[in-house]
Coordinates of C-alpha atoms in Angstrom, one line a residue:
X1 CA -30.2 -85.5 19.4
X2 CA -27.1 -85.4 17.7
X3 CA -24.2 -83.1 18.5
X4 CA -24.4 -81.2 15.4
X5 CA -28.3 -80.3 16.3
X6 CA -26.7 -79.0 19.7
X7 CA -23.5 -77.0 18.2
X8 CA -23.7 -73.4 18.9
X9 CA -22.7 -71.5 16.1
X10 CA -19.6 -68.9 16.2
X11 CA -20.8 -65.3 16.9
X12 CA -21.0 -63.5 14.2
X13 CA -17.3 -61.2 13.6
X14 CA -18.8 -57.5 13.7
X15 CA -16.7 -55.5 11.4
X16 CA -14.9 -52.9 12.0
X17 CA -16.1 -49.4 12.2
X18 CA -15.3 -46.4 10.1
X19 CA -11.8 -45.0 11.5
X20 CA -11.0 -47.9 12.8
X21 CA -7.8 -48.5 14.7
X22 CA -6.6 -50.5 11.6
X23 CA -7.4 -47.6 9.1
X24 CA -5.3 -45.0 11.4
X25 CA -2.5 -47.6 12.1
X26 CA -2.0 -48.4 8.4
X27 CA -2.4 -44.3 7.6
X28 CA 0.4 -43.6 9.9
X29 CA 2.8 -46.0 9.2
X30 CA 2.3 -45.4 4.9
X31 CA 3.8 -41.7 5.9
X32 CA 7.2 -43.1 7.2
X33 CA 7.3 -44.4 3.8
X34 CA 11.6 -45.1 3.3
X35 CA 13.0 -43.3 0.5
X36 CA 13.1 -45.8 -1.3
X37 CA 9.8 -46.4 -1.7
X38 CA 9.3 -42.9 -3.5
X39 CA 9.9 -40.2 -0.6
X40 CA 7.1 -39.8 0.7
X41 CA 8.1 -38.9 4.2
X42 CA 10.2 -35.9 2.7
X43 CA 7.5 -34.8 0.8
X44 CA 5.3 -35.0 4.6
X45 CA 7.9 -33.3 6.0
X46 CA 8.1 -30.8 3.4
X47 CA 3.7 -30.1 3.3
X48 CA 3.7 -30.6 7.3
X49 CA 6.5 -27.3 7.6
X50 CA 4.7 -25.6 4.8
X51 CA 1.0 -25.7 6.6
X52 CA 3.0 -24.7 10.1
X53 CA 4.9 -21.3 9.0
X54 CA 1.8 -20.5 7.1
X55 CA -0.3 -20.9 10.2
X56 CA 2.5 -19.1 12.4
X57 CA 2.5 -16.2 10.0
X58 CA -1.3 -16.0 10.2
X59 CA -1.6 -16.1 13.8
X60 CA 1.4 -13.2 14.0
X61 CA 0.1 -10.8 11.8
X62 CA -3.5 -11.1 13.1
X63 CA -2.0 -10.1 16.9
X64 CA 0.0 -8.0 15.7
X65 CA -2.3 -6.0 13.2
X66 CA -5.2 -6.3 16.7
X67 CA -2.5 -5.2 18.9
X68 CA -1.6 -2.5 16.7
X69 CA -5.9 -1.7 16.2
X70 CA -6.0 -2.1 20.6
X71 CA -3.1 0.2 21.1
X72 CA -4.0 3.1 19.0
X73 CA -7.2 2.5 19.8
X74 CA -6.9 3.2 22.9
X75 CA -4.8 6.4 23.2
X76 CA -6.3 8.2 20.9
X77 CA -9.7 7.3 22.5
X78 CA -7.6 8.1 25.9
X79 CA -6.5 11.3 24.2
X80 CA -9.8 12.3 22.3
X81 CA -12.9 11.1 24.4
X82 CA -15.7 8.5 23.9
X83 CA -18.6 11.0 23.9
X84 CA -19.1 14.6 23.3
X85 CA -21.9 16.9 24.1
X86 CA -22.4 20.2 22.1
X87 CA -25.4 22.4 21.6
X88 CA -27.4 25.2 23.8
X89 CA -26.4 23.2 27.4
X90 CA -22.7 25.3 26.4
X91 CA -24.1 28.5 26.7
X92 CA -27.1 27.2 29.5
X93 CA -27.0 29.3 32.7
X94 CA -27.4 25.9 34.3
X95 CA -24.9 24.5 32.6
X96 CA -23.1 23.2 35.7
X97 CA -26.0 21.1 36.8
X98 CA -26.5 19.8 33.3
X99 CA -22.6 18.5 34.0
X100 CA -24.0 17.0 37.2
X101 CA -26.2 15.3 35.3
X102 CA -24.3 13.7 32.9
X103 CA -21.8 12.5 35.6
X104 CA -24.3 10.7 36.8
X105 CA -25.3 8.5 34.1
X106 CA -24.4 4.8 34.5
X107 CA -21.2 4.1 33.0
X108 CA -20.1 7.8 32.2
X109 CA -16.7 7.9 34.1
X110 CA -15.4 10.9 33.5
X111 CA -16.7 14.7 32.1
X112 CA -14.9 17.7 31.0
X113 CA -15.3 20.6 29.3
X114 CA -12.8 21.6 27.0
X115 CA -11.8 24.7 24.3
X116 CA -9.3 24.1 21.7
X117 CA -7.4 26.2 19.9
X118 CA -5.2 26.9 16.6
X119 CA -2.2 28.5 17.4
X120 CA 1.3 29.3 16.4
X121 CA 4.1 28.4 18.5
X122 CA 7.6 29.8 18.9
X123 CA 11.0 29.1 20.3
X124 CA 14.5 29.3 19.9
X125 CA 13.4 30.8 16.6
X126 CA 11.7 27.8 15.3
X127 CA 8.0 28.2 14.9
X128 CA 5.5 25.5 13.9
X129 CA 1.4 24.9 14.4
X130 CA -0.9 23.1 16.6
X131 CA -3.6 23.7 18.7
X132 CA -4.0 24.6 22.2
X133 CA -6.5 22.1 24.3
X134 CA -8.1 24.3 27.4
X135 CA -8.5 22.0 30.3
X136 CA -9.5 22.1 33.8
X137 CA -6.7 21.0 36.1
X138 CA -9.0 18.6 38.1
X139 CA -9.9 16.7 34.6
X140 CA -6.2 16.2 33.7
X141 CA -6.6 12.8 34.8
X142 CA -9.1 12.0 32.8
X143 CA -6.2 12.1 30.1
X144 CA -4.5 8.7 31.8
X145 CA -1.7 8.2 29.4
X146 CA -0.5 12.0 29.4
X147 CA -1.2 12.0 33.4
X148 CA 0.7 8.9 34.2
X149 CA 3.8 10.3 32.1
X150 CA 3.8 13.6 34.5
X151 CA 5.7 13.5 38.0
X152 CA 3.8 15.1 40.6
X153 CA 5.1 18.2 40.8
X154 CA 4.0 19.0 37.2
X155 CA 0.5 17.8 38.1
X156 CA 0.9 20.4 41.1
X157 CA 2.1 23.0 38.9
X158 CA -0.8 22.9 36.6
X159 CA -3.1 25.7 37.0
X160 CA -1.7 27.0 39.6
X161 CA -1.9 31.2 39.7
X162 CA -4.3 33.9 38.6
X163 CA -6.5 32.4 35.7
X164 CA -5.3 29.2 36.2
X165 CA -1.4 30.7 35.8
X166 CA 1.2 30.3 33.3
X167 CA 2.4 27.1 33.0
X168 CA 1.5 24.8 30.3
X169 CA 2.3 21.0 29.0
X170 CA 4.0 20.3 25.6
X171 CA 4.2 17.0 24.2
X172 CA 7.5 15.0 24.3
X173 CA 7.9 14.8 20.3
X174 CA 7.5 19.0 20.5
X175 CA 10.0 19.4 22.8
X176 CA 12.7 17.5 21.1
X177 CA 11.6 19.1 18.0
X178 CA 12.3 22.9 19.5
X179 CA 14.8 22.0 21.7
X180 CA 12.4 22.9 25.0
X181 CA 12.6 21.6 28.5
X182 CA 10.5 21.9 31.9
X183 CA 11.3 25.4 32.9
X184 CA 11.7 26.9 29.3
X185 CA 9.9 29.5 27.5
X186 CA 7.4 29.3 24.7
X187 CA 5.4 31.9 22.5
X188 CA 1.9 31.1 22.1
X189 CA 0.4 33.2 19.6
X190 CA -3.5 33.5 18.4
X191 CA -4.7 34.3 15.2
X192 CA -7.8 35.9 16.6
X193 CA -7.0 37.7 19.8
X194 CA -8.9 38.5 22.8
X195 CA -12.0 40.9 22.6
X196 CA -12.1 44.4 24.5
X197 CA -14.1 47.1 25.1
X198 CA -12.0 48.4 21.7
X199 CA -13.3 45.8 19.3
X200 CA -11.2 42.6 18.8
X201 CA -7.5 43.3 19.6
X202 CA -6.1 40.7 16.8
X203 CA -3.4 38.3 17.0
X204 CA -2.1 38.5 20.5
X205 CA 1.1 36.8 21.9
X206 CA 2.2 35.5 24.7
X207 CA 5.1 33.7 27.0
X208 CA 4.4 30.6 28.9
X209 CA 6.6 28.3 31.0
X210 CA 6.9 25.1 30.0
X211 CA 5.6 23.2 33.3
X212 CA 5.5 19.8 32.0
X213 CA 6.6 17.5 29.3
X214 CA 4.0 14.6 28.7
X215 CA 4.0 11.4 26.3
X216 CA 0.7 10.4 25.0
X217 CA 2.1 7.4 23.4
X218 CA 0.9 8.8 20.3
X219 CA 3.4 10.9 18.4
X220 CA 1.3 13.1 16.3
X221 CA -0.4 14.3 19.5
X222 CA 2.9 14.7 21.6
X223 CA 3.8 17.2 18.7
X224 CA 0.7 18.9 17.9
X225 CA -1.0 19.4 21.4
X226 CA -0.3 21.8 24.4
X227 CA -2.1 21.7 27.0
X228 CA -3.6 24.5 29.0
X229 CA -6.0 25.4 32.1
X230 CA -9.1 26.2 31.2
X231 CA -9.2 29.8 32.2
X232 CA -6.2 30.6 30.8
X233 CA -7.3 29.0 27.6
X234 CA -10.4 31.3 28.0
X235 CA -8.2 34.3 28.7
X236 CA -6.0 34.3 26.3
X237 CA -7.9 33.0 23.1
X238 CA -11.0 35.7 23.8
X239 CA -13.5 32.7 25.1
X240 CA -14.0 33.7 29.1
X241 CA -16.3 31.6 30.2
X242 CA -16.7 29.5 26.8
X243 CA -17.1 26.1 26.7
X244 CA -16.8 24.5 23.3
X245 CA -17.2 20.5 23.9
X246 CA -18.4 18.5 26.6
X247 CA -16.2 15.9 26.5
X248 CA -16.5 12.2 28.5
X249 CA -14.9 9.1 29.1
X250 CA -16.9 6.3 29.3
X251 CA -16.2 2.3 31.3
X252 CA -17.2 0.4 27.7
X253 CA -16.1 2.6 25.0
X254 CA -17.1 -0.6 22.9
X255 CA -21.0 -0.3 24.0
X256 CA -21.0 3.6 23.6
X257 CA -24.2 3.8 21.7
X258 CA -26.4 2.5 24.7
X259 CA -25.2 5.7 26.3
X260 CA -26.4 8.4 23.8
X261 CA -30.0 8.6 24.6
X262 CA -29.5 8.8 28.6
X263 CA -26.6 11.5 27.8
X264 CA -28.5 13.3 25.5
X265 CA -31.4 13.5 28.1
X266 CA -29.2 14.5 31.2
X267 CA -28.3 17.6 28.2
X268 CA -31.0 19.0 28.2
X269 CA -33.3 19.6 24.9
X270 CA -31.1 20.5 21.5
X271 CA -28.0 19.2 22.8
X272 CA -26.2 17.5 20.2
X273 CA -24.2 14.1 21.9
X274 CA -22.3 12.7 19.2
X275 CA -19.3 9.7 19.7
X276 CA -16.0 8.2 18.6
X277 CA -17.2 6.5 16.1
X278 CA -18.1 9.7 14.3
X279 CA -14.8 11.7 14.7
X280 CA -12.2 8.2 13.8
X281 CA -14.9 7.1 11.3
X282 CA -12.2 7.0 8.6
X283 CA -9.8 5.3 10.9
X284 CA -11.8 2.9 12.1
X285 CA -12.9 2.1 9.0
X286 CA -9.4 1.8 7.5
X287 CA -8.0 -1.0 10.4
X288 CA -11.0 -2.8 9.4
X289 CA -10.7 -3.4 5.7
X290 CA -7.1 -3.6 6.2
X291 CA -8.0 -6.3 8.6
X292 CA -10.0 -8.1 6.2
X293 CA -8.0 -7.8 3.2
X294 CA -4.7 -9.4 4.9
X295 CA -6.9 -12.5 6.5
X296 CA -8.1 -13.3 3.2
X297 CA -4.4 -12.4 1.7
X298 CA -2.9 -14.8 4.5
X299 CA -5.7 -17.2 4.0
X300 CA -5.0 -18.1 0.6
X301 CA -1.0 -18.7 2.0
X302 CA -2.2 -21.4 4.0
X303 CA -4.3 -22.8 1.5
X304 CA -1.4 -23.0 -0.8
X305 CA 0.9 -24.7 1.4
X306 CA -2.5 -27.4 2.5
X307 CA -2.4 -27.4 -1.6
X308 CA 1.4 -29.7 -1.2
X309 CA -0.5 -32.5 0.4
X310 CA -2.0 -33.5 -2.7
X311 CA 1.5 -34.1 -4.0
X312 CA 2.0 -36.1 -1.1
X313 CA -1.1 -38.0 -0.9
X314 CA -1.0 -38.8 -4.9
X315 CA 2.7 -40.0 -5.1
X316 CA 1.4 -42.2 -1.8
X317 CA -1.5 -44.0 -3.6
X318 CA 1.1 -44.7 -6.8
X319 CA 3.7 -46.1 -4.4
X320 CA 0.7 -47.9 -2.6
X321 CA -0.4 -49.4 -5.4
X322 CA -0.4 -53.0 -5.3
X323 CA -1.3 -52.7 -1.4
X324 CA -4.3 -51.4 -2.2
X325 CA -5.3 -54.2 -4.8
X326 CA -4.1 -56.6 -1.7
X327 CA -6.2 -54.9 0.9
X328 CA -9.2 -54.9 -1.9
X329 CA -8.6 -58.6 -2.5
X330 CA -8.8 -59.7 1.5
X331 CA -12.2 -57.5 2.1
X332 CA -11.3 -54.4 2.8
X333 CA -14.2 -51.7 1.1
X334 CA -13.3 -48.8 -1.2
X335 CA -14.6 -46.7 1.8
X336 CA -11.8 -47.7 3.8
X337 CA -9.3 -47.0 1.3
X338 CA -10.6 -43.6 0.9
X339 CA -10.4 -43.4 4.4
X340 CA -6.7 -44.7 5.0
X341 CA -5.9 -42.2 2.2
X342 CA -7.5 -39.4 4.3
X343 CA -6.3 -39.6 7.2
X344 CA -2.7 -39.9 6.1
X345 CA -3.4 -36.3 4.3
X346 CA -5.5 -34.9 7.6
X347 CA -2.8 -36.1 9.7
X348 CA -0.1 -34.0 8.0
X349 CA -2.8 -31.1 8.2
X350 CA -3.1 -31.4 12.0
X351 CA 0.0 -31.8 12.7
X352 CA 1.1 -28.5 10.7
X353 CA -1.8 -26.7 12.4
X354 CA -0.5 -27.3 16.1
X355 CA 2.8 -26.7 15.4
X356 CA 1.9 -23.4 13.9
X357 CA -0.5 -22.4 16.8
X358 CA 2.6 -23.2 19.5
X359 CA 5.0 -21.5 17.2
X360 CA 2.6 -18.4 16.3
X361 CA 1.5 -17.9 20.2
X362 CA 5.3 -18.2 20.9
X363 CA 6.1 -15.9 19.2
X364 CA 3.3 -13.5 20.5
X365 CA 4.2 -14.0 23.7
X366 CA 7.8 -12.6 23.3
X367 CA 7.5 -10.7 20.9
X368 CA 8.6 -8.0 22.6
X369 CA 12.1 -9.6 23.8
X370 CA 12.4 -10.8 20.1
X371 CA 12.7 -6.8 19.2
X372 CA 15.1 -6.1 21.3
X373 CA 17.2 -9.1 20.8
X374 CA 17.1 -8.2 16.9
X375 CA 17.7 -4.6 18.0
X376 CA 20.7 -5.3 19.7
X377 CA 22.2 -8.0 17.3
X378 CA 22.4 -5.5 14.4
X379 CA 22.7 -2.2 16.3
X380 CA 19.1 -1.1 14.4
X381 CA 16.0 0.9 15.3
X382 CA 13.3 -1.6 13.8
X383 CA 10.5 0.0 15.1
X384 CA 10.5 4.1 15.0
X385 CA 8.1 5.9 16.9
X386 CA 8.1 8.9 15.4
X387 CA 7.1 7.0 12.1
X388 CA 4.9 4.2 13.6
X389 CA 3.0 6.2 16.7
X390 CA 4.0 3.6 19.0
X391 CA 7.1 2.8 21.1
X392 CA 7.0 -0.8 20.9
X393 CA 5.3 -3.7 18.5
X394 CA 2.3 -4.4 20.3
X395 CA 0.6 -8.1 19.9
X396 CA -3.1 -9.2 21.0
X397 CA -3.9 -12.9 20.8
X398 CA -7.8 -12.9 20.0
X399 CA -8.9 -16.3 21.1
X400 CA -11.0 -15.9 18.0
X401 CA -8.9 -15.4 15.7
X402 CA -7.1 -18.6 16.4
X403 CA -9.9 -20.2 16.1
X404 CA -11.0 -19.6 12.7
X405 CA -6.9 -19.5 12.1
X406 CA -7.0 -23.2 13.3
X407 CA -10.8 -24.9 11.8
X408 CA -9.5 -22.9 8.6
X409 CA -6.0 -24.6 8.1
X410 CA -7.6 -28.2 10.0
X411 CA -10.7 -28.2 6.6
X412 CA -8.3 -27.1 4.1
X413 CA -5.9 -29.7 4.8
X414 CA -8.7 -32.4 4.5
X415 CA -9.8 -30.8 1.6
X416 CA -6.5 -31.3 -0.1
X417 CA -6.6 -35.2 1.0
X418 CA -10.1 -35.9 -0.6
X419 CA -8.9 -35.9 -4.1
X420 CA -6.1 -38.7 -4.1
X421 CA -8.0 -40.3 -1.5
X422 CA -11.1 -40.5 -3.8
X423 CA -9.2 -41.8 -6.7
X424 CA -7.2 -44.5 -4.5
X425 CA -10.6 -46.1 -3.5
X426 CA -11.3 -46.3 -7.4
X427 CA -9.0 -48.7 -8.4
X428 CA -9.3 -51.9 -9.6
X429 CA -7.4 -54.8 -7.7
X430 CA -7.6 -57.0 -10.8
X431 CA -6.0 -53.8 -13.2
X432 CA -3.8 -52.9 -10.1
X433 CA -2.1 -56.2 -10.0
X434 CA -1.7 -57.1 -13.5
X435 CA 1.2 -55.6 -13.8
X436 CA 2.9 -56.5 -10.6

């Protein structure tokens, strides 16, 4: 047997794979192109700082437009209720039980009953409008933001006295607005009166004491709102023993409507148990279109700055030219020129995108100390509360909405490299290197 018959033959060279370590390497290095060969890099540099503000501004205004949605949200959902309860269980004779009841329904965490009020209210001879909220002293809390902003001896002084007594709570924007402090006097007056054995007496008007300045957070409120004990309340506007609104507070204001039925059947039959998605409708509504319309609005600015790879990619394949006919000529298949192409393009895309995420979350993150830094630098007011309802730019990171923020700039930027990639693994070697 001869030693050819007994020759084992070479293995059989597997080739290399899609994405190969040779198809990245080669990617990457045709992006440091020198400047020289056509600019390239510049023009990298250029599409990679476009696609990394554009995903930074994205990622800022959607936490700042949520935080802005949270925060308002919340205190006026803090101020307003979650769930109301109107109807015959008002006027019940076992209307006390019937608020046993719905204090008892899983997730219900708080219940009051409440009047409120138009009113006219004067001072220091300014007068303005606003409406007079009848509350029981105990269910102050239930109001955390205007609570927390009260020391404890206004708390104390609240409904303290005959009928619940004479001191009331004004909103901080009011009392700057008349001038008023926690001991001062203010003239409530009603429109309707009080009823006697005479007939209805008309408009009636009365002094309080000023027993407490609170901040809801919310501006409008702090200037439209005064508080009062319920009694009072009763007393003075002609409703003794009235109640006009069952109003609660609820542990998942989000999940509110798997608490109607139960509320509605600790009510009692013909009560009417409505929520806050009916009163801020229009609100709610609003933040969410605006919501939409600037994600689609920022959208398109990061697919306009994904739109500079092309530029990049094309000028690339020109420069690249007669390597390409090379790498053609020694075996390498159009699919891996399209490839090379790709990933040079992606690369910029990914690298833009995770820059803008760390610069966008940064940002987020301090937000707050960026404010004040600006604030201080030009001796400004940036953000106005009176104007903006807030005291402070609020920002909420929604792991969602970095998500899509991300995947969104990642498939635009590949969608920009498929073009010039497609039309590098088109050309012919023997046409490419004619005219080299």
């Amino acid at each position: 047997m001869t030693d050819a018959a007994t020759a084992v033959p070479p293995p059989a060279v597997k080739p290399a794979g899609p994405f190969s370590a040779w198809e990245i390497g080669l990617a990457l290095r045709y992006l440091r192109a020198k400047r020289k060969e056509g600019g390239v890099a510049l023009i990298a540099i250029i599409s990679f700082v476009g696609i990394m503000l554009a995903v930074a501004v994205l990622i800022s205004v959607m936490s700042i437009m949520a935080g802005f949605r949270s925060e308002l949200l919340g205190r006026m959902l803090s101020f307003n209720g979650h769930m109301y309860v109107q109807g015959p269980v008002l006027t019940s004779p076992d209307r006390d039980a019937a608020l046993k009841r719905i204090s008892d329904v899983p997730g219900v965490v708080s219940v009051s009953p409440l009047t409120e009020s138009p009113a006219m209210f004067r001072a220091g001879g300014q007068m303005t409008g606003g409406v007079v909220r009848g509350v029981r002293p105990q269910d102050l809390a239930s109001t955390k933001f205007v609570y927390d902003s009260l020391t404890p001896e206004m708390r104390a002084d609240f409904g303290r006295g005959d009928y619940g007594g004479d001191n009331i709570l004004i909103g901080k924007a009011l009392a700057d607005q008349m001038g008023l402090s926690v001991g001062s006097a203010l003239s409530i007056y009603s429109p309707t009166g009080a009823d006697s054995a005479f007939g209805n007496l008309g408009g009636l008007e009365k002094t309080y004491r000023v027993g407490g300045i609170f901040s809801s957070g919310t501006a409008d409120y702090d200037r439209a709102y005064i508080f009062m004990p319920l009694e009072q309340s009763q007393l003075f506007f002609g409703k003794e023993g009235v109640w006009e609104v069952i109003e609660m507070k609820v542990a998942e204001p989000d999940q509110v409507e798997r608490l109607l039925a139960p509320v509605q059947q600790a009510a009692g039959p013909g009560s009417i148990v409505t929520d806050w998605r009916n009163r801020l409708a229009a609100f709610w509504g609003a933040l969410k279109v605006e919501r939409v319309a600037m994600s689609i609005i920022l959208g398109l600015v990061v697919a306009i700055a994904a739109m500079n790879i092309i530029s990049g990619i094309v000028m690339l394949v020109k420069n690249k030219t007669r390597d390409i006919a090379i790498l053609r000529t020694v075996g390498a298949s159009p699919s891996s020129i399209l490839r090379i192409f790709f990933v040079s393009g992606a690369a910029i895309g990914i690298g833009g995108t995770i820059a803008g995420l760390v610069l966008g979350l940064l940002f987020c993150l301090n937000i707050g100390a960026i404010q004040h830094f600006i604030e201080g630098l030009l001796g400004v007011q940036l953000f106005n509360a009176d104007v903006y309802m807030l005291d402070a730019i609020p920002a909420l990171v929604d792991p969602w909405d970095v998500t899509w923020v991300a995947v969104f700039s990642f498939f635009m930027s590949c969608l920009a490299s498929l073009p010039p990639s497609w039309n590098a693994s088109r050309i012919d070697p023997v046409e490419a290197l004619r005219f080299e």
